[in-house]
PDB file of C-alpha atoms in Angstrom:
ATOM      1  CA  UNK A1232       0.271 -15.183  -3.486  1.00 42.00           C
ATOM      2  CA  UNK A1233      -1.338 -12.910  -0.899  1.00 41.00           C
ATOM      3  CA  UNK A1234       0.851 -14.002   2.053  1.00 39.00           C
ATOM      4  CA  UNK A1235       0.950 -12.914   5.647  1.00 35.00           C
ATOM      5  CA  UNK A1236       3.407 -10.068   5.043  1.00 37.00           C
ATOM      6  CA  UNK A1237       0.558  -8.012   3.583  1.00 39.00           C
ATOM      7  CA  UNK A1238      -1.752  -8.970   6.417  1.00 39.00           C
ATOM      8  CA  UNK A1239       0.449  -7.965   9.340  1.00 38.00           C
ATOM      9  CA  UNK A1240       1.637  -4.657   7.881  1.00 39.00           C
ATOM     10  CA  UNK A1241      -1.597  -3.409   6.371  1.00 43.00           C
ATOM     11  CA  UNK A1242      -4.619  -4.925   8.088  1.00 43.00           C
ATOM     12  CA  UNK A1243      -4.364  -2.653  11.107  1.00 41.00           C
ATOM     13  CA  UNK A1244      -4.357   0.392   8.836  1.00 42.00           C
ATOM     14  CA  UNK A1245      -7.958  -0.273   7.944  1.00 41.00           C
ATOM     15  CA  UNK A1246      -9.242  -1.734  11.203  1.00 41.00           C
ATOM     16  CA  UNK A1247      -7.907   0.999  13.482  1.00 40.00           C
ATOM     17  CA  UNK A1248      -9.341   3.903  11.509  1.00 40.00           C
ATOM     18  CA  UNK A1249     -12.573   5.613  12.485  1.00 44.00           C
ATOM     19  CA  UNK A1250     -14.632   3.284  10.295  1.00 56.00           C
ATOM     20  CA  UNK A1251     -16.126  -0.044  11.317  1.00 75.00           C
ATOM     21  CA  UNK A1252     -15.282  -3.199   9.406  1.00 83.00           C
ATOM     22  CA  UNK A1253     -16.710  -6.646   8.815  1.00 90.00           C
ATOM     23  CA  UNK A1254     -14.540  -9.751   8.962  1.00 92.00           C
ATOM     24  CA  UNK A1255     -15.798 -12.254   6.393  1.00 96.00           C
ATOM     25  CA  UNK A1256     -14.482 -15.786   6.748  1.00 96.00           C
ATOM     26  CA  UNK A1257     -14.593 -17.563   3.361  1.00 97.00           C
ATOM     27  CA  UNK A1258     -14.090 -21.327   3.238  1.00 97.00           C
ATOM     28  CA  UNK A1259     -12.893 -22.856  -0.045  1.00 96.00           C
ATOM     29  CA  UNK A1260     -13.445 -26.565  -0.760  1.00 96.00           C
ATOM     30  CA  UNK A1261     -11.047 -27.833  -1.957  1.00 95.00           C
ATOM     31  CA  UNK A1262      -8.641 -25.058  -0.971  1.00 95.00           C
ATOM     32  CA  UNK A1263      -5.669 -24.188  -3.193  1.00 92.00           C
ATOM     33  CA  UNK A1264      -3.363 -21.218  -3.737  1.00 88.00           C
ATOM     34  CA  UNK A1265      -4.924 -20.529  -7.141  1.00 87.00           C
ATOM     35  CA  UNK A1266      -8.409 -20.512  -5.618  1.00 90.00           C
ATOM     36  CA  UNK A1267      -7.316 -18.164  -2.813  1.00 90.00           C
ATOM     37  CA  UNK A1268      -5.677 -15.725  -5.228  1.00 85.00           C
ATOM     38  CA  UNK A1269      -8.638 -15.743  -7.600  1.00 87.00           C
ATOM     39  CA  UNK A1270     -11.148 -15.300  -4.785  1.00 90.00           C
ATOM     40  CA  UNK A1271      -9.202 -12.306  -3.436  1.00 85.00           C
ATOM     41  CA  UNK A1272      -9.166 -10.661  -6.862  1.00 80.00           C
ATOM     42  CA  UNK A1273     -12.884 -11.241  -7.466  1.00 85.00           C
ATOM     43  CA  UNK A1274     -14.000 -10.308  -3.945  1.00 85.00           C
ATOM     44  CA  UNK A1275     -12.520  -6.859  -4.448  1.00 79.00           C
ATOM     45  CA  UNK A1276     -15.637  -6.098  -6.473  1.00 80.00           C
ATOM     46  CA  UNK A1277     -17.657  -6.411  -3.245  1.00 87.00           C
ATOM     47  CA  UNK A1278     -15.653  -3.714  -1.478  1.00 85.00           C
ATOM     48  CA  UNK A1279     -12.985  -5.775   0.310  1.00 84.00           C
ATOM     49  CA  UNK A1280      -9.756  -3.941   1.080  1.00 74.00           C
ATOM     50  CA  UNK A1281      -7.449  -6.617   2.458  1.00 76.00           C
ATOM     51  CA  UNK A1282      -7.267 -10.359   3.025  1.00 82.00           C
ATOM     52  CA  UNK A1283      -5.631 -12.903   5.327  1.00 84.00           C
ATOM     53  CA  UNK A1284      -4.914 -16.418   4.104  1.00 86.00           C
ATOM     54  CA  UNK A1285      -6.277 -19.205   6.306  1.00 92.00           C
ATOM     55  CA  UNK A1286      -5.720 -22.962   6.146  1.00 93.00           C
ATOM     56  CA  UNK A1287      -9.036 -23.482   4.335  1.00 95.00           C
ATOM     57  CA  UNK A1288      -9.661 -20.199   2.534  1.00 94.00           C
ATOM     58  CA  UNK A1289      -9.531 -16.466   3.216  1.00 94.00           C
ATOM     59  CA  UNK A1290     -10.590 -13.871   5.740  1.00 92.00           C
ATOM     60  CA  UNK A1291     -11.613 -10.634   4.040  1.00 90.00           C
ATOM     61  CA  UNK A1292     -12.002  -7.213   5.646  1.00 87.00           C
ATOM     62  CA  UNK A1293     -14.455  -4.642   4.318  1.00 86.00           C
ATOM     63  CA  UNK A1294     -15.921  -1.368   5.553  1.00 80.00           C
ATOM     64  CA  UNK A1295     -19.415  -2.044   6.811  1.00 85.00           C
ATOM     65  CA  UNK A1296     -20.779   0.868   4.786  1.00 80.00           C
ATOM     66  CA  UNK A1297     -19.168  -0.418   1.574  1.00 83.00           C
ATOM     67  CA  UNK A1298     -19.911  -4.145   1.863  1.00 90.00           C
ATOM     68  CA  UNK A1299     -21.811  -5.291  -1.246  1.00 92.00           C
ATOM     69  CA  UNK A1300     -23.010  -8.744  -0.211  1.00 94.00           C
ATOM     70  CA  UNK A1301     -25.050  -9.248  -3.381  1.00 93.00           C
ATOM     71  CA  UNK A1302     -21.917  -8.826  -5.472  1.00 91.00           C
ATOM     72  CA  UNK A1303     -20.045 -11.287  -3.251  1.00 94.00           C
ATOM     73  CA  UNK A1304     -22.825 -13.842  -3.698  1.00 94.00           C
ATOM     74  CA  UNK A1305     -22.736 -13.330  -7.474  1.00 91.00           C
ATOM     75  CA  UNK A1306     -18.957 -13.879  -7.524  1.00 87.00           C
ATOM     76  CA  UNK A1307     -19.273 -17.098  -5.560  1.00 91.00           C
ATOM     77  CA  UNK A1308     -22.143 -18.382  -7.711  1.00 91.00           C
ATOM     78  CA  UNK A1309     -20.017 -18.203 -10.878  1.00 89.00           C
ATOM     79  CA  UNK A1310     -16.591 -18.963  -9.397  1.00 91.00           C
ATOM     80  CA  UNK A1311     -14.497 -19.994 -12.418  1.00 90.00           C
ATOM     81  CA  UNK A1312     -12.674 -22.995 -10.920  1.00 91.00           C
ATOM     82  CA  UNK A1313     -14.708 -26.141 -11.532  1.00 90.00           C
ATOM     83  CA  UNK A1314     -15.848 -28.290  -8.608  1.00 92.00           C
ATOM     84  CA  UNK A1315     -14.962 -25.607  -6.079  1.00 94.00           C
ATOM     85  CA  UNK A1316     -17.449 -24.676  -3.356  1.00 94.00           C
ATOM     86  CA  UNK A1317     -17.149 -21.485  -1.290  1.00 96.00           C
ATOM     87  CA  UNK A1318     -19.151 -20.625   1.827  1.00 96.00           C
ATOM     88  CA  UNK A1319     -18.779 -17.615   4.116  1.00 97.00           C
ATOM     89  CA  UNK A1320     -19.885 -16.017   7.365  1.00 96.00           C
ATOM     90  CA  UNK A1321     -19.804 -12.382   8.433  1.00 96.00           C
ATOM     91  CA  UNK A1322     -18.992 -10.840  11.788  1.00 94.00           C
ATOM     92  CA  UNK A1323     -17.941  -7.417  13.030  1.00 91.00           C
ATOM     93  CA  UNK A1324     -14.157  -7.041  13.053  1.00 84.00           C
ATOM     94  CA  UNK A1325     -12.517  -6.698  16.445  1.00 73.00           C
ATOM     95  CA  UNK A1326     -11.093  -3.282  17.308  1.00 60.00           C
ATOM     96  CA  UNK A1327      -7.506  -3.757  18.486  1.00 55.00           C
ATOM     97  CA  UNK A1328      -3.924  -2.966  17.539  1.00 52.00           C
ATOM     98  CA  UNK A1329      -3.276  -5.641  14.911  1.00 48.00           C
ATOM     99  CA  UNK A1330       0.309  -4.499  14.557  1.00 53.00           C
ATOM    100  CA  UNK A1331       1.394  -4.474  18.214  1.00 56.00           C
ATOM    101  CA  UNK A1332       3.640  -7.556  18.098  1.00 51.00           C
ATOM    102  CA  UNK A1333       5.164  -6.584  14.749  1.00 50.00           C
ATOM    103  CA  UNK A1334       5.903  -3.074  16.071  1.00 54.00           C
ATOM    104  CA  UNK A1335       7.637  -4.480  19.140  1.00 60.00           C
ATOM    105  CA  UNK A1336       9.823  -6.859  17.142  1.00 62.00           C
ATOM    106  CA  UNK A1337      10.663  -4.387  14.374  1.00 65.00           C
ATOM    107  CA  UNK A1338      12.104  -5.539  11.052  1.00 70.00           C
ATOM    108  CA  UNK A1339      15.421  -6.453   9.537  1.00 72.00           C
ATOM    109  CA  UNK A1340      17.075  -3.833   7.261  1.00 76.00           C
ATOM    110  CA  UNK A1341      15.666  -3.734   3.752  1.00 80.00           C
ATOM    111  CA  UNK A1342      17.865  -3.215   0.713  1.00 84.00           C
ATOM    112  CA  UNK A1343      16.053  -1.727  -2.318  1.00 88.00           C
ATOM    113  CA  UNK A1344      18.254  -1.506  -5.412  1.00 83.00           C
ATOM    114  CA  UNK A1345      17.652   0.113  -8.769  1.00 82.00           C
ATOM    115  CA  UNK A1346      19.825  -0.533 -11.823  1.00 77.00           C
ATOM    116  CA  UNK A1347      20.377   2.662 -13.806  1.00 75.00           C
ATOM    117  CA  UNK A1348      20.619   2.984 -17.580  1.00 71.00           C
ATOM    118  CA  UNK A1349      24.357   3.803 -17.392  1.00 75.00           C
ATOM    119  CA  UNK A1350      25.087   0.541 -15.581  1.00 74.00           C
ATOM    120  CA  UNK A1351      25.405   2.071 -12.118  1.00 77.00           C
ATOM    121  CA  UNK A1352      22.967   1.356  -9.328  1.00 81.00           C
ATOM    122  CA  UNK A1353      21.256   3.282  -6.560  1.00 83.00           C
ATOM    123  CA  UNK A1354      20.442   1.706  -3.223  1.00 88.00           C
ATOM    124  CA  UNK A1355      17.874   2.607  -0.604  1.00 90.00           C
ATOM    125  CA  UNK A1356      18.481   1.138   2.858  1.00 88.00           C
ATOM    126  CA  UNK A1357      15.457   1.090   5.169  1.00 88.00           C
ATOM    127  CA  UNK A1358      15.816   0.236   8.863  1.00 85.00           C
ATOM    128  CA  UNK A1359      13.851   0.572  12.092  1.00 77.00           C
ATOM    129  CA  UNK A1360      16.554   2.240  14.187  1.00 69.00           C
ATOM    130  CA  UNK A1361      17.150  -0.958  16.159  1.00 68.00           C
ATOM    131  CA  UNK A1362      18.236  -3.358  13.423  1.00 66.00           C
ATOM    132  CA  UNK A1363      20.865  -1.347  11.584  1.00 68.00           C
ATOM    133  CA  UNK A1364      22.357  -2.207   8.168  1.00 66.00           C
ATOM    134  CA  UNK A1365      25.810  -2.573   9.716  1.00 62.00           C
ATOM    135  CA  UNK A1366      24.470  -5.360  11.934  1.00 47.00           C
ATOM    136  CA  UNK A1367      23.836  -7.741   9.037  1.00 45.00           C
ATOM    137  CA  UNK A1368      25.928  -9.527   6.440  1.00 45.00           C
ATOM    138  CA  UNK A1369      23.390  -8.872   3.688  1.00 47.00           C
ATOM    139  CA  UNK A1370      23.123  -5.098   3.927  1.00 48.00           C
ATOM    140  CA  UNK A1371      26.385  -3.117   3.695  1.00 51.00           C
ATOM    141  CA  UNK A1372      25.834   0.632   3.720  1.00 48.00           C
ATOM    142  CA  UNK A1373      27.940   2.678   1.306  1.00 57.00           C
ATOM    143  CA  UNK A1374      28.474   6.459   1.513  1.00 50.00           C
ATOM    144  CA  UNK A1375      26.334   6.977  -1.587  1.00 50.00           C
ATOM    145  CA  UNK A1376      23.368   4.943  -0.292  1.00 78.00           C
ATOM    146  CA  UNK A1377      20.164   6.603   0.835  1.00 88.00           C
ATOM    147  CA  UNK A1378      19.240   5.707   4.404  1.00 90.00           C
ATOM    148  CA  UNK A1379      15.719   5.918   5.811  1.00 92.00           C
ATOM    149  CA  UNK A1380      14.720   5.102   9.372  1.00 90.00           C
ATOM    150  CA  UNK A1381      11.088   4.099   9.856  1.00 87.00           C
ATOM    151  CA  UNK A1382       9.551   3.838  13.308  1.00 86.00           C
ATOM    152  CA  UNK A1383       6.177   2.297  12.434  1.00 71.00           C
ATOM    153  CA  UNK A1384       3.264   2.854  14.809  1.00 64.00           C
ATOM    154  CA  UNK A1385      -0.137   1.753  13.523  1.00 54.00           C
ATOM    155  CA  UNK A1386       0.830   2.671   9.960  1.00 53.00           C
ATOM    156  CA  UNK A1387       1.593   0.881   6.686  1.00 60.00           C
ATOM    157  CA  UNK A1388       4.870   1.308   4.865  1.00 64.00           C
ATOM    158  CA  UNK A1389       8.251  -0.012   5.924  1.00 66.00           C
ATOM    159  CA  UNK A1390       9.465  -1.530   2.676  1.00 72.00           C
ATOM    160  CA  UNK A1391       8.620  -5.065   3.764  1.00 74.00           C
ATOM    161  CA  UNK A1392       5.803  -5.235   1.237  1.00 84.00           C
ATOM    162  CA  UNK A1393       6.309  -5.631  -2.512  1.00 88.00           C
ATOM    163  CA  UNK A1394       4.190  -2.602  -3.431  1.00 91.00           C
ATOM    164  CA  UNK A1395       6.232  -0.224  -1.278  1.00 92.00           C
ATOM    165  CA  UNK A1396       9.500  -1.514  -2.700  1.00 93.00           C
ATOM    166  CA  UNK A1397       8.294  -1.167  -6.304  1.00 95.00           C
ATOM    167  CA  UNK A1398       7.388   2.501  -5.823  1.00 97.00           C
ATOM    168  CA  UNK A1399      10.708   3.146  -4.079  1.00 95.00           C
ATOM    169  CA  UNK A1400      12.522   1.659  -7.098  1.00 94.00           C
ATOM    170  CA  UNK A1401      10.585   3.989  -9.385  1.00 96.00           C
ATOM    171  CA  UNK A1402      11.619   6.966  -7.255  1.00 96.00           C
ATOM    172  CA  UNK A1403      15.263   5.888  -7.295  1.00 94.00           C
ATOM    173  CA  UNK A1404      15.153   5.954 -11.092  1.00 93.00           C
ATOM    174  CA  UNK A1405      13.547   9.416 -11.428  1.00 94.00           C
ATOM    175  CA  UNK A1406      14.983  12.944 -11.521  1.00 94.00           C
ATOM    176  CA  UNK A1407      13.286  14.394  -8.426  1.00 96.00           C
ATOM    177  CA  UNK A1408      15.362  17.492  -7.757  1.00 96.00           C
ATOM    178  CA  UNK A1409      13.055  20.409  -6.977  1.00 97.00           C
ATOM    179  CA  UNK A1410       9.868  18.390  -7.552  1.00 98.00           C
ATOM    180  CA  UNK A1411       6.640  18.801  -5.557  1.00 98.00           C
ATOM    181  CA  UNK A1412       5.336  15.429  -4.389  1.00 98.00           C
ATOM    182  CA  UNK A1413       1.934  14.192  -3.212  1.00 98.00           C
ATOM    183  CA  UNK A1414       1.737  10.937  -1.209  1.00 98.00           C
ATOM    184  CA  UNK A1415      -1.830   9.586  -1.148  1.00 97.00           C
ATOM    185  CA  UNK A1416      -2.397   7.181   1.736  1.00 93.00           C
ATOM    186  CA  UNK A1417       0.964   8.060   3.273  1.00 94.00           C
ATOM    187  CA  UNK A1418       1.048   5.480   6.105  1.00 89.00           C
ATOM    188  CA  UNK A1419       4.482   5.784   7.725  1.00 90.00           C
ATOM    189  CA  UNK A1420       5.482   8.471   5.230  1.00 95.00           C
ATOM    190  CA  UNK A1421       8.173   6.287   3.677  1.00 94.00           C
ATOM    191  CA  UNK A1422       7.434   7.208   0.049  1.00 97.00           C
ATOM    192  CA  UNK A1423       7.402  10.936   0.644  1.00 97.00           C
ATOM    193  CA  UNK A1424      10.531  10.715   2.792  1.00 97.00           C
ATOM    194  CA  UNK A1425      12.248   8.716   0.062  1.00 96.00           C
ATOM    195  CA  UNK A1426      11.350  11.354  -2.531  1.00 97.00           C
ATOM    196  CA  UNK A1427      12.622  14.164  -0.301  1.00 98.00           C
ATOM    197  CA  UNK A1428      15.931  12.382   0.339  1.00 96.00           C
ATOM    198  CA  UNK A1429      16.279  12.010  -3.429  1.00 95.00           C
ATOM    199  CA  UNK A1430      16.038  15.785  -3.850  1.00 96.00           C
ATOM    200  CA  UNK A1431      12.321  16.624  -4.025  1.00 98.00           C
ATOM    201  CA  UNK A1432      11.572  20.129  -2.817  1.00 98.00           C
ATOM    202  CA  UNK A1433       8.437  19.360  -0.806  1.00 98.00           C
ATOM    203  CA  UNK A1434       5.856  16.694  -0.068  1.00 98.00           C
ATOM    204  CA  UNK A1435       2.237  16.689   1.069  1.00 98.00           C
ATOM    205  CA  UNK A1436       0.913  13.391   2.403  1.00 97.00           C
ATOM    206  CA  UNK A1437      -2.526  12.401   3.619  1.00 96.00           C
ATOM    207  CA  UNK A1438      -4.108   9.342   5.200  1.00 91.00           C
ATOM    208  CA  UNK A1439      -7.586   8.503   6.511  1.00 84.00           C
ATOM    209  CA  UNK A1440      -6.018   7.312   9.759  1.00 81.00           C
ATOM    210  CA  UNK A1441      -4.875   9.929  12.286  1.00 84.00           C
ATOM    211  CA  UNK A1442      -2.300   7.421  13.569  1.00 82.00           C
ATOM    212  CA  UNK A1443      -0.761   7.320  10.107  1.00 86.00           C
ATOM    213  CA  UNK A1444      -0.648  11.091   9.705  1.00 92.00           C
ATOM    214  CA  UNK A1445       1.024  11.358  13.125  1.00 91.00           C
ATOM    215  CA  UNK A1446       3.462   8.566  12.257  1.00 89.00           C
ATOM    216  CA  UNK A1447       4.389  10.326   9.001  1.00 95.00           C
ATOM    217  CA  UNK A1448       5.188  13.504  10.944  1.00 96.00           C
ATOM    218  CA  UNK A1449       7.210  11.480  13.477  1.00 94.00           C
ATOM    219  CA  UNK A1450       9.261   9.738  10.784  1.00 95.00           C
ATOM    220  CA  UNK A1451       9.810  13.031   8.960  1.00 97.00           C
ATOM    221  CA  UNK A1452      11.447  14.388  12.125  1.00 97.00           C
ATOM    222  CA  UNK A1453      13.613  11.262  12.521  1.00 95.00           C
ATOM    223  CA  UNK A1454      14.813  11.624   8.925  1.00 96.00           C
ATOM    224  CA  UNK A1455      15.262  15.415   9.188  1.00 96.00           C
ATOM    225  CA  UNK A1456      12.851  16.288   6.395  1.00 98.00           C
ATOM    226  CA  UNK A1457      10.017  17.637   8.583  1.00 97.00           C
ATOM    227  CA  UNK A1458      10.563  21.157   7.269  1.00 97.00           C
ATOM    228  CA  UNK A1459       9.536  19.939   3.783  1.00 98.00           C
ATOM    229  CA  UNK A1460       6.802  17.422   4.577  1.00 98.00           C
ATOM    230  CA  UNK A1461       3.197  18.198   5.516  1.00 97.00           C
ATOM    231  CA  UNK A1462       0.918  15.338   6.668  1.00 97.00           C
ATOM    232  CA  UNK A1463      -2.864  15.686   6.659  1.00 96.00           C
ATOM    233  CA  UNK A1464      -5.584  13.458   8.099  1.00 93.00           C
ATOM    234  CA  UNK A1465      -8.463  12.703   5.733  1.00 91.00           C
ATOM    235  CA  UNK A1466      -9.363  11.094   2.424  1.00 91.00           C
ATOM    236  CA  UNK A1467      -8.841  12.500  -1.064  1.00 94.00           C
ATOM    237  CA  UNK A1468     -11.257  15.336  -0.279  1.00 94.00           C
ATOM    238  CA  UNK A1469      -8.370  17.101   1.503  1.00 95.00           C
ATOM    239  CA  UNK A1470      -7.004  17.848  -1.973  1.00 96.00           C
ATOM    240  CA  UNK A1471      -9.787  20.340  -2.584  1.00 93.00           C
ATOM    241  CA  UNK A1472      -7.530  23.126  -1.371  1.00 88.00           C
ATOM    242  CA  UNK A1473      -4.802  22.405  -3.923  1.00 93.00           C
ATOM    243  CA  UNK A1474      -4.578  23.457  -7.558  1.00 89.00           C
ATOM    244  CA  UNK A1475      -2.618  21.715 -10.347  1.00 86.00           C
ATOM    245  CA  UNK A1476       0.670  21.919  -8.477  1.00 92.00           C
ATOM    246  CA  UNK A1477       2.187  18.464  -7.877  1.00 98.00           C
ATOM    247  CA  UNK A1478       4.905  17.117 -10.170  1.00 98.00           C
ATOM    248  CA  UNK A1479       4.794  13.560  -8.797  1.00 98.00           C
ATOM    249  CA  UNK A1480       1.744  11.848  -7.283  1.00 98.00           C
ATOM    250  CA  UNK A1481       2.213   8.558  -5.419  1.00 98.00           C
ATOM    251  CA  UNK A1482      -0.622   6.261  -4.327  1.00 97.00           C
ATOM    252  CA  UNK A1483      -0.092   2.845  -2.760  1.00 94.00           C
ATOM    253  CA  UNK A1484      -3.733   1.994  -2.017  1.00 90.00           C
ATOM    254  CA  UNK A1485      -6.127  -0.806  -2.914  1.00 84.00           C
ATOM    255  CA  UNK A1486      -7.624  -0.925  -6.412  1.00 87.00           C
ATOM    256  CA  UNK A1487     -11.129   0.282  -5.523  1.00 84.00           C
ATOM    257  CA  UNK A1488      -9.864   3.446  -3.830  1.00 88.00           C
ATOM    258  CA  UNK A1489      -7.499   4.136  -6.737  1.00 94.00           C
ATOM    259  CA  UNK A1490     -10.380   3.908  -9.212  1.00 93.00           C
ATOM    260  CA  UNK A1491     -12.512   6.136  -7.018  1.00 91.00           C
ATOM    261  CA  UNK A1492      -9.874   8.814  -6.399  1.00 95.00           C
ATOM    262  CA  UNK A1493      -7.883   8.871  -9.652  1.00 97.00           C
ATOM    263  CA  UNK A1494      -9.835  11.811 -11.063  1.00 97.00           C
ATOM    264  CA  UNK A1495      -9.003  13.847  -7.979  1.00 97.00           C
ATOM    265  CA  UNK A1496      -5.322  12.896  -8.301  1.00 98.00           C
ATOM    266  CA  UNK A1497      -5.334  14.186 -11.875  1.00 97.00           C
ATOM    267  CA  UNK A1498      -6.948  17.459 -10.780  1.00 97.00           C
ATOM    268  CA  UNK A1499      -3.906  18.376  -8.670  1.00 97.00           C
ATOM    269  CA  UNK A1500      -1.215  17.231 -11.114  1.00 97.00           C
ATOM    270  CA  UNK A1501       0.881  19.942 -12.769  1.00 97.00           C
ATOM    271  CA  UNK A1502       1.411  19.825 -16.553  1.00 95.00           C
ATOM    272  CA  UNK A1503       3.767  16.954 -17.382  1.00 96.00           C
ATOM    273  CA  UNK A1504       3.372  15.392 -13.931  1.00 98.00           C
ATOM    274  CA  UNK A1505       3.867  11.692 -13.203  1.00 98.00           C
ATOM    275  CA  UNK A1506       1.408   9.409 -11.395  1.00 98.00           C
ATOM    276  CA  UNK A1507       2.754   6.211  -9.787  1.00 98.00           C
ATOM    277  CA  UNK A1508       0.210   3.683  -8.525  1.00 98.00           C
ATOM    278  CA  UNK A1509       0.564   0.415  -6.629  1.00 96.00           C
ATOM    279  CA  UNK A1510      -1.323  -1.623  -4.057  1.00 90.00           C
ATOM    280  CA  UNK A1511      -3.081  -3.855  -6.588  1.00 88.00           C
ATOM    281  CA  UNK A1512      -2.673  -7.174  -8.386  1.00 88.00           C
ATOM    282  CA  UNK A1513      -1.387  -7.680 -11.930  1.00 91.00           C
ATOM    283  CA  UNK A1514      -4.919  -8.691 -12.914  1.00 89.00           C
ATOM    284  CA  UNK A1515      -6.133  -5.185 -11.973  1.00 91.00           C
ATOM    285  CA  UNK A1516      -3.786  -3.350 -14.360  1.00 95.00           C
ATOM    286  CA  UNK A1517      -6.121  -3.237 -17.349  1.00 95.00           C
ATOM    287  CA  UNK A1518      -8.978  -1.778 -15.326  1.00 93.00           C
ATOM    288  CA  UNK A1519      -6.762   0.950 -13.869  1.00 96.00           C
ATOM    289  CA  UNK A1520      -5.168   1.756 -17.223  1.00 96.00           C
ATOM    290  CA  UNK A1521      -8.580   2.081 -18.867  1.00 96.00           C
ATOM    291  CA  UNK A1522      -9.653   4.513 -16.150  1.00 97.00           C
ATOM    292  CA  UNK A1523      -6.419   6.492 -16.579  1.00 97.00           C
ATOM    293  CA  UNK A1524      -6.948   6.827 -20.338  1.00 97.00           C
ATOM    294  CA  UNK A1525     -10.382   8.397 -19.784  1.00 97.00           C
ATOM    295  CA  UNK A1526      -8.637  11.046 -17.679  1.00 97.00           C
ATOM    296  CA  UNK A1527      -5.984  11.827 -20.273  1.00 97.00           C
ATOM    297  CA  UNK A1528      -3.193   9.799 -18.659  1.00 97.00           C
ATOM    298  CA  UNK A1529      -0.974   7.406 -20.579  1.00 95.00           C
ATOM    299  CA  UNK A1530       0.642   4.380 -18.901  1.00 95.00           C
ATOM    300  CA  UNK A1531       4.368   4.298 -19.624  1.00 96.00           C
ATOM    301  CA  UNK A1532       5.693   1.501 -17.424  1.00 96.00           C
ATOM    302  CA  UNK A1533       4.340  -1.469 -15.489  1.00 97.00           C
ATOM    303  CA  UNK A1534       6.541  -3.421 -13.080  1.00 96.00           C
ATOM    304  CA  UNK A1535       5.605  -6.508 -11.098  1.00 96.00           C
ATOM    305  CA  UNK A1536       6.758  -8.337  -8.000  1.00 93.00           C
ATOM    306  CA  UNK A1537       5.021 -11.639  -7.430  1.00 88.00           C
ATOM    307  CA  UNK A1538       1.302 -11.062  -7.997  1.00 85.00           C
ATOM    308  CA  UNK A1539       1.605  -7.343  -7.259  1.00 91.00           C
ATOM    309  CA  UNK A1540       1.951  -4.544  -9.815  1.00 95.00           C
ATOM    310  CA  UNK A1541       3.098  -0.931 -10.037  1.00 97.00           C
ATOM    311  CA  UNK A1542       2.069   1.395 -12.859  1.00 98.00           C
ATOM    312  CA  UNK A1543       3.696   4.669 -13.926  1.00 98.00           C
ATOM    313  CA  UNK A1544       1.570   7.147 -15.921  1.00 98.00           C
ATOM    314  CA  UNK A1545       2.029  10.603 -17.397  1.00 96.00           C
TER     315      UNK A1545
END
């Protein structure tokens, strides 16, 4: 299920960047959850980056320069659910702060737990500085817990979304002491900050959105890891200045960007490095794994949360 949690915490990330987007309203008759989920998966082939569920279908958002309308038409012509009709219309997406209300309200503390092989557990507690773990009956901070404060401004990544939580669980279960980390599409900086609080030596993050790069720097200061975290504004081309030097590469981005940039990720990975990917559906796993194999990577673990997936590769 796509759900509105994804929409409110990630849509603005795309629409407030320097690129222009189309909003494509797709009407499904008859509309069902299965049809919405399938349409979202198939429409990704036409360049869509994120979706919002509506009462009668989906709204999809796509960079104007990357919109492949012929592919969208082909998908709709052969839609695999019998007796289902889909129509659509295209308009330019409105430029505004899609996250303003969510930022003002903040979020309740998030408890991310990881069960260790020895039977113990590690816990990551994420809060917004206003709603503290001690204020709730469901989140009780212990001295051994890792605490992260995220003040989100126009950036994706608070732990409210399944993909963020899955990568955080992977980090909780990894030996990160002294590791060099790369966070691709850093958003709020939560993944890099998590890695640093777990003992990583340094982190470089980048994001296409200047707001996100600034927000990563801001959150690094709040969490007192700014001396070990560098945030850059740009796409994967910013990695051109780095050699094979990162021990852990994290990327929580949509499937199309992962496929496009995976070769560049590999080019900056040190021998024996780990790549952790999320931001995609379970149905996308095979495509991403096939791409990874062509680059000499080997998938070692896939975890899921709802329809979303996270893949660990070495």
